[in-house]
Amino acid sequence: MSRRISPVIPGFGLTLGYTVVYLSLIVLIPLAAMFVHAAQLTWDQFWNIISAPRVLAALKLSFSTALYAALINGVIGTLLAWVLVRYTFPGRKIIDAMIDLPFALPTAVAGIALTALYTPNGLVGQFAADLGFKIAYTPLGITLALTFVTLPFVVRTVQPVLADIPREVEEAAACLGAKPLQVFRYILVPALLPAWLTGFALAFARGVGEYGSVIFIAGNMPMKTEILPLLIMVKLDQYDYRGATSIGVLMLVVSFVLLLLINLLQRRIERP
């Protein structure tokens, strides 16, 4: 006589219903409301708002600095994950815990600390000033702030995949005469690339929408160091809800398209 074992989680219909309701309340309905509000504008009005020089400058700055920060963390984060997985050394657990610090630390606190560090009279900024360039209140400072905030995304995405790669595979390739560069190219890269792209996409998406850690170190100079989230706040402070909604829709569409392309590339790489 067979005994029916009830599943721990309810059936597909019930769990799908909870998922759709939760996703609708948290994500879909707010985003749909933003599109509905933007639809009250004519196309000419919407285009005039999003094509304004100030908006285009903020758009370019936000996406370029987020891209640079994600690329930097793609390299540095992978190296950190490699060290934490492949080596044992004193203080390893402390470093591993410190990587998650940007998740726990309020972004405004991080922004104030970075600004105090990189201003021309700061501990690091004074040496940069002696060399003839500035870090704070420039796109470079924004990139550094985004690099700090988005570092855990790459490390925590690559780290478990790297830990699951058998060391025996690398040792077998070395025994067959493969050089270290060949082992890296033909064994490690194919295994790590999908996870790396996921971490890169998460870091990029977080960097585009980051606000708290950037506004202090950016200087917020229109056409120079003004990011899109700050411009949206400026529009809201001026009670220009249509302008803020239009910029938000632009930001959402561009981010979605870029993330979609990254996900399609990731699926293509994972396909055997």
Tab-separated table of C-alpha atoms in Angstrom:
chain	number	residue	atom	x	y	z
A	1	MET	CA	0.000	0.000	0.000
A	2	SER	CA	1.532	3.242	-1.131
A	3	ARG	CA	1.511	6.174	1.185
A	4	ARG	CA	0.998	9.590	-0.261
A	5	ILE	CA	3.512	12.122	0.987
A	6	SER	CA	2.164	15.664	1.113
A	7	PRO	CA	4.582	18.275	-0.200
A	8	VAL	CA	6.129	20.750	2.168
A	9	ILE	CA	5.186	23.640	-0.133
A	10	PRO	CA	1.590	23.853	-1.479
A	11	GLY	CA	0.783	22.946	-5.072
A	12	PHE	CA	1.685	24.837	-8.198
A	13	GLY	CA	-1.585	26.738	-8.499
A	14	LEU	CA	-1.536	28.151	-4.987
A	15	THR	CA	2.162	29.055	-4.988
A	16	LEU	CA	1.845	30.639	-8.444
A	17	GLY	CA	-1.078	32.700	-7.203
A	18	TYR	CA	0.876	33.960	-4.188
A	19	THR	CA	3.837	34.729	-6.449
A	20	VAL	CA	1.785	36.714	-8.957
A	21	VAL	CA	-0.057	38.671	-6.244
A	22	TYR	CA	3.136	39.510	-4.376
A	23	LEU	CA	4.986	40.459	-7.565
A	24	SER	CA	2.070	42.606	-8.694
A	25	LEU	CA	1.802	44.514	-5.417
A	26	ILE	CA	5.531	45.095	-5.038
A	27	VAL	CA	6.727	45.522	-8.628
A	28	LEU	CA	4.160	45.443	-11.429
A	29	ILE	CA	1.500	47.810	-10.101
A	30	PRO	CA	3.948	50.614	-9.089
A	31	LEU	CA	5.732	50.361	-12.437
A	32	ALA	CA	2.443	50.292	-14.321
A	33	ALA	CA	1.281	53.384	-12.413
A	34	MET	CA	4.415	55.187	-13.521
A	35	PHE	CA	3.754	54.323	-17.155
A	36	VAL	CA	0.107	55.342	-16.822
A	37	HIS	CA	1.107	58.696	-15.358
A	38	ALA	CA	3.642	59.235	-18.159
A	39	ALA	CA	0.983	58.335	-20.739
A	40	GLN	CA	-0.889	61.521	-19.837
A	41	LEU	CA	1.781	63.405	-21.764
A	42	THR	CA	1.786	63.695	-25.502
A	43	TRP	CA	4.699	62.197	-27.361
A	44	ASP	CA	6.113	65.672	-28.093
A	45	GLN	CA	5.941	66.631	-24.412
A	46	PHE	CA	7.555	63.364	-23.346
A	47	TRP	CA	10.307	63.699	-25.957
A	48	ASN	CA	11.051	67.294	-24.986
A	49	ILE	CA	11.523	66.219	-21.369
A	50	ILE	CA	13.784	63.229	-21.963
A	51	SER	CA	15.805	64.902	-24.720
A	52	ALA	CA	16.693	67.974	-22.662
A	53	PRO	CA	20.482	68.474	-22.487
A	54	ARG	CA	20.466	68.244	-18.685
A	55	VAL	CA	18.632	64.906	-18.777
A	56	LEU	CA	20.897	63.475	-21.480
A	57	ALA	CA	24.008	64.546	-19.553
A	58	ALA	CA	22.692	62.889	-16.372
A	59	LEU	CA	21.739	59.771	-18.349
A	60	LYS	CA	25.193	59.477	-19.854
A	61	LEU	CA	26.889	60.035	-16.500
A	62	SER	CA	24.731	57.520	-14.589
A	63	PHE	CA	25.083	54.692	-17.092
A	64	SER	CA	28.751	55.272	-17.916
A	65	THR	CA	29.893	55.389	-14.294
A	66	ALA	CA	27.747	52.346	-13.448
A	67	LEU	CA	29.307	50.491	-16.389
A	68	TYR	CA	32.865	51.396	-15.357
A	69	ALA	CA	32.180	50.394	-11.744
A	70	ALA	CA	30.696	47.053	-12.832
A	71	LEU	CA	33.697	46.351	-15.063
A	72	ILE	CA	36.151	47.220	-12.290
A	73	ASN	CA	34.321	44.969	-9.865
A	74	GLY	CA	34.169	42.280	-12.526
A	75	VAL	CA	37.959	42.088	-12.346
A	76	ILE	CA	38.612	42.903	-8.689
A	77	GLY	CA	35.621	40.907	-7.458
A	78	THR	CA	36.718	37.818	-9.365
A	79	LEU	CA	40.208	38.100	-7.900
A	80	LEU	CA	38.780	38.451	-4.390
A	81	ALA	CA	36.548	35.427	-4.905
A	82	TRP	CA	39.549	33.444	-6.183
A	83	VAL	CA	41.655	34.324	-3.136
A	84	LEU	CA	38.867	33.536	-0.673
A	85	VAL	CA	38.077	30.183	-2.290
A	86	ARG	CA	41.524	28.889	-3.223
A	87	TYR	CA	43.690	30.058	-0.313
A	88	THR	CA	43.642	29.801	3.459
A	89	PHE	CA	45.372	32.567	5.398
A	90	PRO	CA	45.026	34.465	8.693
A	91	GLY	CA	42.211	36.991	8.582
A	92	ARG	CA	40.403	35.268	5.719
A	93	LYS	CA	37.060	35.195	7.539
A	94	ILE	CA	37.384	38.864	8.431
A	95	ILE	CA	37.946	39.825	4.802
A	96	ASP	CA	35.081	37.575	3.753
A	97	ALA	CA	32.770	39.347	6.206
A	98	MET	CA	33.976	42.809	5.176
A	99	ILE	CA	32.886	42.186	1.584
A	100	ASP	CA	29.253	42.209	2.739
A	101	LEU	CA	29.742	45.530	4.535
A	102	PRO	CA	28.233	47.631	1.696
A	103	PHE	CA	25.020	45.607	2.111
A	104	ALA	CA	24.711	46.486	5.806
A	105	LEU	CA	26.167	49.986	5.800
A	106	PRO	CA	23.706	52.818	5.054
A	107	THR	CA	24.609	54.248	1.667
A	108	ALA	CA	24.539	57.816	2.975
A	109	VAL	CA	27.157	56.897	5.584
A	110	ALA	CA	29.311	55.372	2.855
A	111	GLY	CA	28.925	58.527	0.775
A	112	ILE	CA	29.981	60.792	3.631
A	113	ALA	CA	32.986	58.599	4.428
A	114	LEU	CA	34.112	58.454	0.803
A	115	THR	CA	33.688	62.203	0.403
A	116	ALA	CA	35.771	62.917	3.494
A	117	LEU	CA	38.434	60.559	2.181
A	118	TYR	CA	38.659	61.825	-1.398
A	119	THR	CA	38.128	65.570	-1.069
A	120	PRO	CA	41.188	67.726	-1.926
A	121	ASN	CA	41.997	68.025	1.783
A	122	GLY	CA	41.114	64.406	2.582
A	123	LEU	CA	43.481	61.599	3.467
A	124	VAL	CA	43.681	60.313	-0.123
A	125	GLY	CA	42.402	63.311	-2.018
A	126	GLN	CA	45.297	65.524	-0.923
A	127	PHE	CA	47.771	63.242	-2.701
A	128	ALA	CA	45.633	63.334	-5.839
A	129	ALA	CA	45.534	67.120	-5.598
A	130	ASP	CA	49.323	67.196	-5.409
A	131	LEU	CA	49.402	65.180	-8.635
A	132	GLY	CA	47.099	67.660	-10.332
A	133	PHE	CA	43.704	65.931	-10.449
A	134	LYS	CA	40.595	65.673	-8.327
A	135	ILE	CA	38.665	62.614	-7.193
A	136	ALA	CA	35.692	64.001	-5.284
A	137	TYR	CA	33.111	66.022	-7.210
A	138	THR	CA	34.107	64.376	-10.482
A	139	PRO	CA	32.903	61.311	-12.455
A	140	LEU	CA	35.917	59.478	-11.039
A	141	GLY	CA	34.587	59.964	-7.519
A	142	ILE	CA	31.155	58.731	-8.579
A	143	THR	CA	32.741	55.625	-10.103
A	144	LEU	CA	34.655	54.913	-6.891
A	145	ALA	CA	31.486	55.241	-4.826
A	146	LEU	CA	29.620	52.862	-7.126
A	147	THR	CA	32.550	50.447	-7.046
A	148	PHE	CA	32.352	50.332	-3.261
A	149	VAL	CA	28.588	49.768	-3.230
A	150	THR	CA	28.433	47.109	-5.965
A	151	LEU	CA	31.475	45.011	-5.045
A	152	PRO	CA	29.586	42.253	-3.142
A	153	PHE	CA	27.387	41.417	-6.130
A	154	VAL	CA	30.254	40.079	-8.216
A	155	VAL	CA	32.103	38.381	-5.357
A	156	ARG	CA	29.055	36.581	-3.964
A	157	THR	CA	27.943	35.470	-7.428
A	158	VAL	CA	31.297	34.122	-8.596
A	159	GLN	CA	32.466	32.676	-5.262
A	160	PRO	CA	30.120	29.628	-5.000
A	161	VAL	CA	30.618	28.715	-8.666
A	162	LEU	CA	34.373	28.867	-8.238
A	163	ALA	CA	34.150	26.699	-5.122
A	164	ASP	CA	32.204	24.049	-7.068
A	165	ILE	CA	34.828	23.684	-9.810
A	166	PRO	CA	36.781	20.492	-9.032
A	167	ARG	CA	40.476	21.093	-8.572
A	168	GLU	CA	41.073	17.690	-10.151
A	169	VAL	CA	39.982	19.020	-13.546
A	170	GLU	CA	42.654	21.711	-13.470
A	171	GLU	CA	45.256	19.243	-12.223
A	172	ALA	CA	44.352	16.780	-14.985
A	173	ALA	CA	44.703	19.495	-17.612
A	174	ALA	CA	48.091	20.467	-16.193
A	175	CYS	CA	49.215	16.840	-16.252
A	176	LEU	CA	48.240	16.651	-19.923
A	177	GLY	CA	50.524	19.570	-20.678
A	178	ALA	CA	48.151	22.514	-20.508
A	179	LYS	CA	49.750	25.787	-19.514
A	180	PRO	CA	48.189	27.946	-16.766
A	181	LEU	CA	46.776	30.358	-19.349
A	182	GLN	CA	45.185	27.481	-21.242
A	183	VAL	CA	43.670	26.086	-18.043
A	184	PHE	CA	42.224	29.487	-17.288
A	185	ARG	CA	40.868	29.969	-20.812
A	186	TYR	CA	39.394	26.544	-21.511
A	187	ILE	CA	38.359	25.360	-18.047
A	188	LEU	CA	37.789	28.276	-15.692
A	189	VAL	CA	36.375	30.888	-18.061
A	190	PRO	CA	33.544	28.706	-19.501
A	191	ALA	CA	32.496	27.705	-15.983
A	192	LEU	CA	32.700	31.189	-14.482
A	193	LEU	CA	31.416	33.348	-17.344
A	194	PRO	CA	27.644	32.866	-16.779
A	195	ALA	CA	27.996	33.655	-13.070
A	196	TRP	CA	30.311	36.558	-13.878
A	197	LEU	CA	27.735	38.034	-16.258
A	198	THR	CA	25.062	37.683	-13.580
A	199	GLY	CA	27.216	39.506	-11.038
A	200	PHE	CA	28.094	42.152	-13.615
A	201	ALA	CA	24.421	42.723	-14.441
A	202	LEU	CA	23.468	42.999	-10.771
A	203	ALA	CA	26.309	45.434	-10.082
A	204	PHE	CA	25.426	47.512	-13.133
A	205	ALA	CA	21.731	47.652	-12.238
A	206	ARG	CA	22.507	48.669	-8.652
A	207	GLY	CA	24.950	51.314	-9.846
A	208	VAL	CA	22.459	52.925	-12.206
A	209	GLY	CA	19.901	53.445	-9.460
A	210	GLU	CA	22.312	54.266	-6.628
A	211	TYR	CA	21.612	57.536	-4.838
A	212	GLY	CA	22.747	57.751	-1.229
A	213	SER	CA	26.447	57.011	-1.648
A	214	VAL	CA	26.789	59.232	-4.732
A	215	ILE	CA	25.117	62.543	-3.947
A	216	PHE	CA	27.780	63.591	-1.444
A	217	ILE	CA	30.849	62.749	-3.505
A	218	ALA	CA	29.332	63.835	-6.840
A	219	GLY	CA	28.999	67.525	-6.068
A	220	ASN	CA	25.701	67.516	-8.012
A	221	MET	CA	26.729	70.050	-10.633
A	222	PRO	CA	24.193	70.115	-13.505
A	223	MET	CA	25.627	68.948	-16.847
A	224	LYS	CA	28.775	67.721	-15.084
A	225	THR	CA	28.247	65.510	-12.014
A	226	GLU	CA	24.463	65.278	-11.711
A	227	ILE	CA	23.121	61.707	-11.788
A	228	LEU	CA	19.658	60.661	-12.964
A	229	PRO	CA	18.246	59.676	-9.538
A	230	LEU	CA	19.205	63.104	-8.210
A	231	LEU	CA	17.595	64.800	-11.196
A	232	ILE	CA	14.383	62.911	-10.462
A	233	MET	CA	14.504	64.174	-6.865
A	234	VAL	CA	15.036	67.714	-8.151
A	235	LYS	CA	11.956	67.398	-10.337
A	236	LEU	CA	9.931	66.125	-7.390
A	237	ASP	CA	11.110	68.988	-5.182
A	238	GLN	CA	9.903	71.360	-7.899
A	239	TYR	CA	6.535	69.526	-8.024
A	240	ASP	CA	7.257	68.584	-11.608
A	241	TYR	CA	5.739	65.132	-11.319
A	242	ARG	CA	5.406	64.673	-15.058
A	243	GLY	CA	9.066	65.433	-15.582
A	244	ALA	CA	10.138	63.083	-12.792
A	245	THR	CA	7.884	60.314	-14.131
A	246	SER	CA	9.174	60.748	-17.677
A	247	ILE	CA	12.796	60.497	-16.536
A	248	GLY	CA	11.899	57.463	-14.440
A	249	VAL	CA	10.314	55.758	-17.449
A	250	LEU	CA	13.386	56.530	-19.554
A	251	MET	CA	15.654	55.128	-16.881
A	252	LEU	CA	13.511	52.005	-16.515
A	253	VAL	CA	13.341	51.294	-20.249
A	254	VAL	CA	17.067	51.752	-20.851
A	255	SER	CA	17.956	49.617	-17.821
A	256	PHE	CA	15.535	46.881	-18.865
A	257	VAL	CA	16.890	46.734	-22.411
A	258	LEU	CA	20.498	46.536	-21.219
A	259	LEU	CA	19.717	43.843	-18.625
A	260	LEU	CA	17.726	41.895	-21.213
A	261	LEU	CA	20.672	41.915	-23.594
A	262	ILE	CA	23.014	40.742	-20.831
A	263	ASN	CA	20.621	37.915	-19.881
A	264	LEU	CA	20.287	36.831	-23.519
A	265	LEU	CA	24.066	36.756	-23.810
A	266	GLN	CA	24.284	34.719	-20.626
A	267	ARG	CA	21.766	32.158	-21.911
A	268	ARG	CA	23.605	31.887	-25.194
A	269	ILE	CA	26.854	31.172	-23.356
A	270	GLU	CA	25.198	28.568	-21.108
A	271	ARG	CA	23.689	26.775	-24.111
A	272	PRO	CA	25.772	23.651	-24.913
